[in-house]
Amino acid sequence: MSDAATLAQERTQIINDVLEGRIPKRVPVISALTYEFSVEYAGLDLKTAPWNTANFKTVCDKICQDFYADYFPVIHLRFPALYRTLGAKNWIVGSGGFMQHPEVEGLHVDEYDDLIENPFNCIMEKVLPRLYDNLNADPVTRSMTMAKAFTIFSEEFGTIGAVTAELSAKYGYANANLFTAAPSAPFDFVADQFRGFKNISLDVRRIPDKVEAAVKAVTPLLIKMGMPASEPGPNTGVFMPLHMPPFMRMKDFERLYWPTFSQVVETFAKAGLTVLIFMEQDMMRFLDHFAELPENCVLWFEKGDPKLAKEKVGKKHIITGFYPVTLLHTGTKEQCVDKAKELLDILAPGGRYYFNFDKSPLTLGSANPENIKAVLDYVGHNANY
């Protein structure tokens, strides 16, 4: 067995142990660096490089060479060519080359009943043509646009999959796939793509019955979106970033958000998927709810109290995050490593923890690469049980 294969076997085992609730040999390092950060680190132009997937291998190989990780370290969800082909309004390329999600309204307030009655037809006939200009056309043109977009999607993610497999074998990364799909929580789906932040906030107060019915109506579509086409293998995960809870009153969260979200999580867990939940902003007031989810969900925390999280959910679920990317931007190497030591002391005892930052560094200007290297190297070589 090659050195890389032996290393991959060890890394797969420690990630298996963590995700299944056992104490591993050491704390795994799963650092999700964005492709945009990686492009800039590799010395390429963010305004041009993401348009050509041929750059993906060069960019990722540079990250793999320079940054410690136990799992393939680069994440990518969106290439601009797909959205340009569709004429997207919900994902646009900013002036610096970074993909941005502006406020959009794909569903008018008087169309809730249409969504509730037949969500798929409403999305196809009303929402998509509003969010994607090039789908707002005659049937033949719309079909051609969809065909082009699907071809781009297949080619881009085919390239990502092939490169990920090749580099994982080369560098001995764990055999795992924690980001097979990224379905939204049902309430977030309605908020992000249909109504927008401002409108959904008004709807919750003015027409909560309609919101509740709409969120329930789209739930089966999101379950289908997250389900793999075949039986999931070990360490197959589905990624769910949560957006709206920090901006909701508890009574609204408990009525409109939690029931369908927990239904989706339970369905994925029963199917054998690891559910990786990104806890955006501060979710501390909802910890008792998350403690009710099926065992061994991964809770990726951005803000809050790590001691409280360990106490409330750390015996049932896997915790990651909490490490502030802002410190990687402003701190010294010593300060950055000391913060890692502090979090290890709190979160590592008893297992059910892997190391990651509170969020992915978005661009090269958001975190000092040398600080990132120092922290990842320290954890990778010193966080033994």
CSV table of N, CA and C in Angstrom, one decimal, residues 35 38-39 41-42 44 49-50 52-65 72-74 76 79 156 158-171 173:
chain,number,residue,atom,x,y,z
A,35,TYR,N,-13.5,28.2,-3.2
A,35,TYR,CA,-12.8,28.3,-4.5
A,35,TYR,C,-12.3,29.7,-4.8
A,38,SER,N,-9.2,30.3,-3.0
A,38,SER,CA,-8.2,29.4,-3.6
A,38,SER,C,-7.6,30.0,-4.9
A,39,VAL,N,-8.5,30.5,-5.7
A,39,VAL,CA,-8.1,31.1,-7.0
A,39,VAL,C,-7.2,32.2,-6.7
A,41,TYR,N,-5.3,32.8,-4.0
A,41,TYR,CA,-4.1,32.3,-3.4
A,41,TYR,C,-3.2,31.7,-4.5
A,42,ALA,N,-3.8,31.1,-5.5
A,42,ALA,CA,-3.0,30.4,-6.6
A,42,ALA,C,-2.4,31.5,-7.6
A,44,LEU,N,-4.3,33.6,-9.5
A,44,LEU,CA,-5.1,33.8,-10.7
A,44,LEU,C,-6.1,34.9,-10.4
A,49,ALA,N,-10.7,33.6,-13.9
A,49,ALA,CA,-10.4,32.1,-13.7
A,49,ALA,C,-11.6,31.3,-13.4
A,50,PRO,N,-12.6,31.7,-12.7
A,50,PRO,CA,-13.8,30.8,-12.4
A,50,PRO,C,-14.6,30.5,-13.7
A,52,ASN,N,-13.5,29.3,-16.4
A,52,ASN,CA,-12.9,28.1,-17.1
A,52,ASN,C,-12.5,27.0,-16.1
A,53,THR,N,-13.3,25.9,-16.1
A,53,THR,CA,-13.0,24.9,-15.2
A,53,THR,C,-11.7,24.1,-15.3
A,54,ALA,N,-11.0,24.4,-16.4
A,54,ALA,CA,-9.7,23.9,-16.6
A,54,ALA,C,-8.7,24.4,-15.6
A,55,ASN,N,-9.1,25.5,-14.9
A,55,ASN,CA,-8.2,26.0,-13.8
A,55,ASN,C,-8.4,25.3,-12.5
A,56,PHE,N,-9.4,24.5,-12.4
A,56,PHE,CA,-9.8,23.9,-11.1
A,56,PHE,C,-8.7,23.1,-10.6
A,57,LYS,N,-8.1,22.2,-11.4
A,57,LYS,CA,-7.0,21.3,-10.9
A,57,LYS,C,-5.8,22.1,-10.4
A,58,THR,N,-5.4,23.1,-11.2
A,58,THR,CA,-4.2,23.9,-10.9
A,58,THR,C,-4.4,24.6,-9.5
A,59,VAL,N,-5.6,25.2,-9.4
A,59,VAL,CA,-5.9,26.0,-8.2
A,59,VAL,C,-6.0,25.0,-6.9
A,60,CYS,N,-6.7,23.9,-7.1
A,60,CYS,CA,-6.8,23.0,-5.9
A,60,CYS,C,-5.5,22.3,-5.6
A,61,ASP,N,-4.7,22.0,-6.6
A,61,ASP,CA,-3.4,21.3,-6.3
A,61,ASP,C,-2.5,22.2,-5.5
A,62,LYS,N,-2.6,23.5,-5.7
A,62,LYS,CA,-1.8,24.5,-5.0
A,62,LYS,C,-2.3,24.5,-3.5
A,63,ILE,N,-3.6,24.5,-3.3
A,63,ILE,CA,-4.1,24.5,-1.9
A,63,ILE,C,-3.7,23.2,-1.2
A,64,CYS,N,-3.8,22.1,-1.9
A,64,CYS,CA,-3.5,20.8,-1.3
A,64,CYS,C,-2.0,20.7,-0.9
A,65,GLN,N,-1.1,21.3,-1.7
A,65,GLN,CA,0.3,21.4,-1.4
A,65,GLN,C,0.6,22.2,-0.1
A,72,PHE,N,-10.6,16.7,1.5
A,72,PHE,CA,-10.3,17.6,0.4
A,72,PHE,C,-10.7,19.0,0.8
A,73,PRO,N,-9.8,20.0,0.7
A,73,PRO,CA,-9.9,21.2,1.4
A,73,PRO,C,-10.7,22.3,0.7
A,74,VAL,N,-11.1,22.1,-0.6
A,74,VAL,CA,-11.7,23.2,-1.3
A,74,VAL,C,-13.1,22.9,-1.6
A,76,HIS,N,-16.7,24.2,-3.6
A,76,HIS,CA,-17.2,25.0,-4.7
A,76,HIS,C,-18.6,24.6,-5.0
A,79,PHE,N,-20.3,28.1,-10.4
A,79,PHE,CA,-19.5,28.7,-11.5
A,79,PHE,C,-20.3,29.7,-12.2
A,156,GLU,N,-19.2,21.0,-15.6
A,156,GLU,CA,-18.4,21.7,-14.5
A,156,GLU,C,-18.3,20.8,-13.3
A,158,GLY,N,-18.8,17.6,-13.2
A,158,GLY,CA,-18.0,16.4,-13.6
A,158,GLY,C,-16.5,16.6,-13.4
A,159,THR,N,-16.1,17.8,-13.8
A,159,THR,CA,-14.7,18.2,-13.7
A,159,THR,C,-14.3,18.3,-12.2
A,160,ILE,N,-15.2,18.9,-11.4
A,160,ILE,CA,-14.9,19.0,-9.9
A,160,ILE,C,-14.8,17.6,-9.3
A,161,GLY,N,-15.7,16.7,-9.7
A,161,GLY,CA,-15.6,15.3,-9.1
A,161,GLY,C,-14.4,14.6,-9.5
A,162,ALA,N,-14.0,14.7,-10.8
A,162,ALA,CA,-12.8,14.0,-11.2
A,162,ALA,C,-11.5,14.6,-10.6
A,163,VAL,N,-11.4,15.9,-10.5
A,163,VAL,CA,-10.3,16.5,-9.9
A,163,VAL,C,-10.2,16.2,-8.4
A,164,THR,N,-11.3,16.2,-7.7
A,164,THR,CA,-11.4,15.9,-6.3
A,164,THR,C,-10.9,14.5,-6.1
A,165,ALA,N,-11.3,13.6,-6.9
A,165,ALA,CA,-10.9,12.2,-6.7
A,165,ALA,C,-9.4,12.0,-7.0
A,166,GLU,N,-8.9,12.7,-8.0
A,166,GLU,CA,-7.5,12.5,-8.4
A,166,GLU,C,-6.6,13.1,-7.3
A,167,LEU,N,-6.9,14.3,-6.8
A,167,LEU,CA,-6.1,14.9,-5.8
A,167,LEU,C,-6.3,14.3,-4.4
A,168,SER,N,-7.4,13.8,-4.1
A,168,SER,CA,-7.6,13.0,-2.9
A,168,SER,C,-6.8,11.8,-2.8
A,169,ALA,N,-6.6,11.1,-4.0
A,169,ALA,CA,-5.8,9.9,-4.0
A,169,ALA,C,-4.3,10.4,-3.9
A,170,LYS,N,-3.9,11.5,-4.6
A,170,LYS,CA,-2.5,11.9,-4.6
A,170,LYS,C,-2.1,12.3,-3.2
A,171,TYR,N,-3.0,13.0,-2.4
A,171,TYR,CA,-2.6,13.6,-1.1
A,171,TYR,C,-3.1,12.8,0.0
A,173,TYR,N,-6.3,12.0,1.1
A,173,TYR,CA,-7.4,12.5,1.9
A,173,TYR,C,-8.4,11.4,2.2
